[in-house]
Coordinates of N, CA and C in Angstrom, one line a residue:
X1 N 0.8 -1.2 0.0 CA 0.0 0.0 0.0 C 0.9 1.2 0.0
X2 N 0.5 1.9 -0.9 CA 1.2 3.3 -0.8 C 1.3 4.2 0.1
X3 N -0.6 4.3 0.1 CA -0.5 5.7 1.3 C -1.2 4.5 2.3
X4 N -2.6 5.4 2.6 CA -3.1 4.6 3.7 C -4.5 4.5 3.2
X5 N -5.0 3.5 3.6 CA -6.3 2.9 3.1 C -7.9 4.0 4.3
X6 N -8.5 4.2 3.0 CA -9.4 5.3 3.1 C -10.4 5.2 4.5
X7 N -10.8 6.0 5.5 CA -11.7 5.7 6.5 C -13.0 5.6 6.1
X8 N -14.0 4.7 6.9 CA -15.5 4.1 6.7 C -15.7 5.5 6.3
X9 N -15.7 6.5 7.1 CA -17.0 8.0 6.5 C -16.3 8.1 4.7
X10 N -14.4 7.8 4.5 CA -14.8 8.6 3.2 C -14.9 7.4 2.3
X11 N -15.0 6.2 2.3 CA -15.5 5.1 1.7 C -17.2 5.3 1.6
X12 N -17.6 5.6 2.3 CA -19.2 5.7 2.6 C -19.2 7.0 1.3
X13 N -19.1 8.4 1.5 CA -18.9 9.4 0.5 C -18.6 8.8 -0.8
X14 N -17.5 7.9 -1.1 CA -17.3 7.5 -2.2 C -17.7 5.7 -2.4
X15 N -18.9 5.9 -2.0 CA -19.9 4.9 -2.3 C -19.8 4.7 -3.8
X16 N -20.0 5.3 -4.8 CA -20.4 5.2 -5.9 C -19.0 5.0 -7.1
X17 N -18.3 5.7 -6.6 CA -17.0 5.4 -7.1 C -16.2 4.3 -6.8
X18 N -16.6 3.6 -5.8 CA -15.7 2.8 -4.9 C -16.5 1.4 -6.2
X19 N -18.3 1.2 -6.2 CA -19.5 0.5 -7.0 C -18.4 0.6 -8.6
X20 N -18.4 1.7 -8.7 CA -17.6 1.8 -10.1 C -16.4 1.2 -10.6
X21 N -15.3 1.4 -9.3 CA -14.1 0.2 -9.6 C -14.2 -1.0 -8.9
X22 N -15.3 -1.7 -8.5 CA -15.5 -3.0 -8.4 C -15.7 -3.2 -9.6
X23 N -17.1 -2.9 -10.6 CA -17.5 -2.8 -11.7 C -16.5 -3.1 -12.5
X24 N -15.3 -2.6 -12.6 CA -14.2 -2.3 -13.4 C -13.6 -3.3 -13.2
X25 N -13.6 -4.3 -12.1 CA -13.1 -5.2 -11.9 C -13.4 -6.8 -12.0
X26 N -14.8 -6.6 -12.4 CA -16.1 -7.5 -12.7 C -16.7 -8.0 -11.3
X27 N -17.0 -7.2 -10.2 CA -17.2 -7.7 -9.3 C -18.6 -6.9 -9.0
X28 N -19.6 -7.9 -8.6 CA -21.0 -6.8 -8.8 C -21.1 -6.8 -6.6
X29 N -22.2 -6.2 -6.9 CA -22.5 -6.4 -5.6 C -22.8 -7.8 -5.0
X30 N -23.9 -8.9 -5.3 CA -23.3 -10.1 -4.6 C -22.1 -10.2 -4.4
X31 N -20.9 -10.4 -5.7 CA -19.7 -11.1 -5.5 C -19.1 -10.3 -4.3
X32 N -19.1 -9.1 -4.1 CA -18.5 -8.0 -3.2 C -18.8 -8.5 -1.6
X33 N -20.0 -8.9 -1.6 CA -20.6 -9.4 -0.2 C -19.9 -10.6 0.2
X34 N -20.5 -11.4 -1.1 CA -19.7 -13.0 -1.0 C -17.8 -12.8 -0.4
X35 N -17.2 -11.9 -1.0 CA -15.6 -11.7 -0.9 C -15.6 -11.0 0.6
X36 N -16.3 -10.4 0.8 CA -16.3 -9.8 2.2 C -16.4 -10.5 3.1
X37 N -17.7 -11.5 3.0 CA -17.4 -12.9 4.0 C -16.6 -14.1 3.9
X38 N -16.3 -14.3 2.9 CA -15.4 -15.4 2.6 C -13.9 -15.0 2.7
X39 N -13.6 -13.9 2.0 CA -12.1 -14.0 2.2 C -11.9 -12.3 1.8
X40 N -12.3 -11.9 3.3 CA -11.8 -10.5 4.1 C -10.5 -9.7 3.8
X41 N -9.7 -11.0 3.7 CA -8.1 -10.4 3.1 C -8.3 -10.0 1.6
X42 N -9.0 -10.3 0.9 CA -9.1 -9.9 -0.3 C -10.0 -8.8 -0.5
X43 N -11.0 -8.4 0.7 CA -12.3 -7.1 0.7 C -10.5 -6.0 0.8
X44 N -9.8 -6.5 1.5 CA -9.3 -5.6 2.4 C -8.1 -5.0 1.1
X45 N -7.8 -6.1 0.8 CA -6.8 -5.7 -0.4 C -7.6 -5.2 -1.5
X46 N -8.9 -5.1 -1.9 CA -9.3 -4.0 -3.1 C -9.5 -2.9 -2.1
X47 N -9.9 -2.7 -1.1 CA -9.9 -1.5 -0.5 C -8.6 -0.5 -0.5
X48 N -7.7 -1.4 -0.1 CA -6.4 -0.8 -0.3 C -6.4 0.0 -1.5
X49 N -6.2 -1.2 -3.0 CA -6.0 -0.3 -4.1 C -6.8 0.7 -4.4
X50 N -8.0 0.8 -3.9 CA -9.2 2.0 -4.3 C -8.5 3.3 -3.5
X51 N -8.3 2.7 -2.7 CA -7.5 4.0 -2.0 C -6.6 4.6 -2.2
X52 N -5.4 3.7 -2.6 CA -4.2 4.3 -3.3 C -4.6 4.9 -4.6
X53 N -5.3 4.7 -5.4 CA -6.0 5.5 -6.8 C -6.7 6.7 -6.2
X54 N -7.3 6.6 -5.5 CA -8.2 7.4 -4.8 C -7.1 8.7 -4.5
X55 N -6.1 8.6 -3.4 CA -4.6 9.6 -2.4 C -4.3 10.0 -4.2
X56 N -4.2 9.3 -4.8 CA -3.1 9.6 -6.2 C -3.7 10.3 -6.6
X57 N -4.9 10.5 -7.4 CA -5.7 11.6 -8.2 C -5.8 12.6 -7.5
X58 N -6.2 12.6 -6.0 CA -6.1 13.9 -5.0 C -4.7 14.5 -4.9
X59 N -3.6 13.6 -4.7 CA -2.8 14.4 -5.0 C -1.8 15.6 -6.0
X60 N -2.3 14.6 -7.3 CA -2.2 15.2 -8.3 C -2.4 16.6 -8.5
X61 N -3.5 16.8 -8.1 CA -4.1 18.4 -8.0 C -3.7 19.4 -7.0
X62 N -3.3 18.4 -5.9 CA -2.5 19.6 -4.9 C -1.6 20.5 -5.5
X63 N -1.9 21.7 -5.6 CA -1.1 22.9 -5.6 C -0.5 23.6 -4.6
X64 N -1.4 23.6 -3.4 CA -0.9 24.3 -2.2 C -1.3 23.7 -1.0
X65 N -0.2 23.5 0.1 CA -1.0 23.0 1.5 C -0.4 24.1 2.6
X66 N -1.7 24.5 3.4 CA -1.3 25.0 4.7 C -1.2 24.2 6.0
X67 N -0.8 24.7 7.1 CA -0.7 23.9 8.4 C -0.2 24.9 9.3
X68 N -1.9 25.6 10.1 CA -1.9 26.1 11.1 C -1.8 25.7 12.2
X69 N -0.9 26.4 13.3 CA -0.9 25.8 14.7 C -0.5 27.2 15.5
X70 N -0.7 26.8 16.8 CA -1.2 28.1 17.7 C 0.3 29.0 17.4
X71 N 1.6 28.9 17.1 CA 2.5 30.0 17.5 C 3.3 29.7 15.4
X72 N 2.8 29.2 14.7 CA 3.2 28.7 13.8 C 2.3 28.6 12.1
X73 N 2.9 28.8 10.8 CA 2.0 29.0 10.0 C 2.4 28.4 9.2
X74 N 2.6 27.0 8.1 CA 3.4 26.6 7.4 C 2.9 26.6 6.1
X75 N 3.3 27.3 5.2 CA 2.1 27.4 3.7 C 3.7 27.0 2.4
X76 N 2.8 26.0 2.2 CA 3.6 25.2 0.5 C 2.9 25.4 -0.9
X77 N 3.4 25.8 -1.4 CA 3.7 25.9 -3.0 C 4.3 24.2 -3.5
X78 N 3.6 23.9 -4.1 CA 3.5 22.8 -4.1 C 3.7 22.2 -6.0
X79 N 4.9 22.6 -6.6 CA 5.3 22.4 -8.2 C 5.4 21.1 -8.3
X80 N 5.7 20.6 -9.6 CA 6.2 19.4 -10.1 C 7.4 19.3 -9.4
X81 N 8.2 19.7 -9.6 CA 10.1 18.9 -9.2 C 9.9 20.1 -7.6
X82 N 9.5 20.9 -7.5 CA 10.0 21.3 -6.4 C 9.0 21.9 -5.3
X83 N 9.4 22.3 -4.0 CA 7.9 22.6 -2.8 C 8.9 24.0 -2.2
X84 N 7.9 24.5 -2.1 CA 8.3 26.0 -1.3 C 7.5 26.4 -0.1
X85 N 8.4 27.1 0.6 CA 7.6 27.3 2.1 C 8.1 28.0 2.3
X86 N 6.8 29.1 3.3 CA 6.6 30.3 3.6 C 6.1 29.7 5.1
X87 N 7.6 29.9 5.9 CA 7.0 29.7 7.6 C 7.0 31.2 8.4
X88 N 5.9 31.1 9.0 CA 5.4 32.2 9.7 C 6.1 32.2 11.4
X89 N 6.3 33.0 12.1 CA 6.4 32.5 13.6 C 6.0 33.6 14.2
X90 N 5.3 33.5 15.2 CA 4.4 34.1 16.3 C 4.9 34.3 17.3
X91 N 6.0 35.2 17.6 CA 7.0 35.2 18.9 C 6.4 35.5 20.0
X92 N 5.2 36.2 20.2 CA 4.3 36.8 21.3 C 3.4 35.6 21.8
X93 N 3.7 35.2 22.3 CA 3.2 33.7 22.8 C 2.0 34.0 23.5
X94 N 1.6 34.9 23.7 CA 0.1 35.0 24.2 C -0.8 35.2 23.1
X95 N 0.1 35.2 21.8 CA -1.3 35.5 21.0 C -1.4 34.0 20.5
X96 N -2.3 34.0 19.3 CA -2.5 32.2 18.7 C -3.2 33.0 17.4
X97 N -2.4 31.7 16.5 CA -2.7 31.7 15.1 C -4.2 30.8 14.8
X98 N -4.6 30.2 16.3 CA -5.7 29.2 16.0 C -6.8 30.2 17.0
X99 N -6.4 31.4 17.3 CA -7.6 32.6 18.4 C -8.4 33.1 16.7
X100 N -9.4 33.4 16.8 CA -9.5 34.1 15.4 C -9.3 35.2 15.4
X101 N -9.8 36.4 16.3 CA -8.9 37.5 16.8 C -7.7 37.9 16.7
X102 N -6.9 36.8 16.9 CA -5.0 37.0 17.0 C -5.0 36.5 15.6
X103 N -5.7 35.6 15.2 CA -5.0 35.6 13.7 C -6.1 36.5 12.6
X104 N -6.8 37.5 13.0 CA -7.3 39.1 12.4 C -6.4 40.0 12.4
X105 N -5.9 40.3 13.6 CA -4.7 40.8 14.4 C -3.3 40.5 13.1
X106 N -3.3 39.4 13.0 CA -2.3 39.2 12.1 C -1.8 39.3 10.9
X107 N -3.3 39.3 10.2 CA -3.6 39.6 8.7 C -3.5 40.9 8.5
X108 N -3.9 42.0 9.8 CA -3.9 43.5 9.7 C -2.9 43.7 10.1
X109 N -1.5 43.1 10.9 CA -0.6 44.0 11.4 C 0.9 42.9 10.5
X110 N 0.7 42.1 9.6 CA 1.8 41.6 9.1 C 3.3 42.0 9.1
X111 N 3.3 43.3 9.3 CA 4.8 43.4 9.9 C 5.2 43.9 11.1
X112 N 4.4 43.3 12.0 CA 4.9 43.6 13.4 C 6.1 43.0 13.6
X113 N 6.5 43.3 14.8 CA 7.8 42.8 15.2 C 8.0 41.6 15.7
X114 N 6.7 41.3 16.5 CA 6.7 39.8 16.7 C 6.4 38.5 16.3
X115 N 6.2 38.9 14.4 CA 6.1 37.9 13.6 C 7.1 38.0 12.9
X116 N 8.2 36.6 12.4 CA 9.3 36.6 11.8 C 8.5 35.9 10.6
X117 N 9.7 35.9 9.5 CA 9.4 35.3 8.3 C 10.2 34.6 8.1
X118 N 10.1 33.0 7.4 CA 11.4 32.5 6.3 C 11.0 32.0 5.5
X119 N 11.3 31.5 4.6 CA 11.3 31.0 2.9 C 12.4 30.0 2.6
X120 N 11.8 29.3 1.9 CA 12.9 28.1 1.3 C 12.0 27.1 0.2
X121 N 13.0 27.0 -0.8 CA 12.4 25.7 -2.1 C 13.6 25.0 -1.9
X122 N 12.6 23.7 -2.2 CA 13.5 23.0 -2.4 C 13.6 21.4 -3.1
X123 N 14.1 20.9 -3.9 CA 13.3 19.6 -4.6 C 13.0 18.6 -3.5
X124 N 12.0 17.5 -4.2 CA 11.3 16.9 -3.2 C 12.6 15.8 -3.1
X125 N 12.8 15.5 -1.8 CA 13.9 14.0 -1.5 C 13.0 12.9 -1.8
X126 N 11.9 12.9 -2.3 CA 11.5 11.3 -3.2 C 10.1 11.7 -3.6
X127 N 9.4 10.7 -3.6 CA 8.6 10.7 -4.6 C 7.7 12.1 -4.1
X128 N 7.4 13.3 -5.3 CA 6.0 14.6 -5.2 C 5.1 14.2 -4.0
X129 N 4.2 12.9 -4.2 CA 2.9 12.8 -4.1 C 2.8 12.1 -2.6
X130 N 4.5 11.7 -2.6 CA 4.4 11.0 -0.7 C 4.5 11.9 0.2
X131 N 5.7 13.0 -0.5 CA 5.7 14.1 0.8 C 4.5 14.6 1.1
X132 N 4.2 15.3 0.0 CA 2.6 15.7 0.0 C 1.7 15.0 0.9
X133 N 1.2 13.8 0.8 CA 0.7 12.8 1.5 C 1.1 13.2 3.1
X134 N 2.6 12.9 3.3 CA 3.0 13.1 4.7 C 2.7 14.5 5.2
X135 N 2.9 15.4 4.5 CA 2.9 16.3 4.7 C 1.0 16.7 5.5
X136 N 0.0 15.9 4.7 CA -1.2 15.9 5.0 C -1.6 14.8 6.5
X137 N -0.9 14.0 6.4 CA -0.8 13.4 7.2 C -0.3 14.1 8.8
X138 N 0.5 14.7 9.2 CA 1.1 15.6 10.0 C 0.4 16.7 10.1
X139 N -0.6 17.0 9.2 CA -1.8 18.0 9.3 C -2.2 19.1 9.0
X140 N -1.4 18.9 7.7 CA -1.4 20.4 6.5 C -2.7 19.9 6.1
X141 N -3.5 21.1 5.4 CA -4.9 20.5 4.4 C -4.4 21.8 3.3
X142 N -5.2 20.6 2.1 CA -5.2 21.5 1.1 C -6.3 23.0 0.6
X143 N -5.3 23.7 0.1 CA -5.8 24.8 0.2 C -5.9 25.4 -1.5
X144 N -6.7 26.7 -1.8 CA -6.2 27.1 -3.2 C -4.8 28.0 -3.0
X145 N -4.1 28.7 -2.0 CA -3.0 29.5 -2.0 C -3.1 30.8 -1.5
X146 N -4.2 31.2 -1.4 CA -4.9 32.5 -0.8 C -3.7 33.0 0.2
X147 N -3.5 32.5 0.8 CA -2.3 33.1 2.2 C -1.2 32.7 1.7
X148 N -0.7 31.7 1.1 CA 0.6 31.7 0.5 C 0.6 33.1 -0.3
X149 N 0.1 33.2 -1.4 CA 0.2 34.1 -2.5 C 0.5 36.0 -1.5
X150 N -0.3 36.0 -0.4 CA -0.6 37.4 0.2 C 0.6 37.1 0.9
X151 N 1.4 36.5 1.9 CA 2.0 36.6 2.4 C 3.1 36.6 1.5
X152 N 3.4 35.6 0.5 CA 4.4 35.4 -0.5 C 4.6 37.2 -1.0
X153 N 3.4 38.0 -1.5 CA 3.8 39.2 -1.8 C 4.5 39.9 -1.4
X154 N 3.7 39.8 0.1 CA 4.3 40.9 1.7 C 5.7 40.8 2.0
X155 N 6.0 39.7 1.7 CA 7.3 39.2 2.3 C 8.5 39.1 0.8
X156 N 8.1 39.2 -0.2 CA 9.2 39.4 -1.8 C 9.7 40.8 -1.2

């Protein structure tokens, strides 16, 4: 398995797609039931692949991931050969990037003193679509770039 095999809610959501590559497989609904009770290791192993097809097309389209946390802002640009990051830091430890107020506060006062900036690209050390993955995994979500792009301005 490549990434990691999909949870019951987004299997449930992708009910119909999931019907579709059984289909693709010649497996209708009885047979699906029948394999489910009979031999579980094999329900479990097309689950896997639907999933890894599933992480791959999603990641394909990743362009940008953020990953907010209370003193921290991590925003990727997310190319073919290479990923760029725009890390934010919150030196005033009373404020939080997860307060919505302190991070209002932040969007209107962007060059205070007690927010630093850094930047770095850099090519990916293996495969685009794993870091990306890990990277979602660790608890970036994908975004369209809205805060990369503004802050990427603020900070050129």
């Amino acid at each position: 398995m490549k990434y990691r095999k999909l949870t019951k809610e987004q299997l449930l959501e992708l009910h119909q797609e999931f019907s579709t590559f059984l289909a693709s497989q010649q497996i209708d609904a009885a047979e699906w039931t029948k394999i489910k009770n009979e031999k579980p290791e094999v329900a479990d192993e097309e689950i896997a692949i639907f999933s890894d097809l599933v992480w791959e097309g999603v990641l394909l389209k990743v362009n940008y991931l953020d990953h907010i946390s209370e003193h921290h802002i991590n925003l990727f640009k997310c190319d073919e050969d290479s990923i760029s990051r725009l890390y934010i830091q919150l030196k005033d430890t009373s404020k939080s990037f997860l307060n919505t107020e302190d991070f209002d506060w932040f969007i209107n006062n962007p060059l205070h003193s007690s927010i630093e900036y850094f930047r770095a690209t850099k090519n990916y050390d293996y495969e685009r679509n794993l870091e990306l993955f890990k990277l979602i995994e660790m608890g970036s979500v994908i975004s369209k770039g809205d805060l990369y792009h503004s802050i990427n301005q603020l900070t050129d």
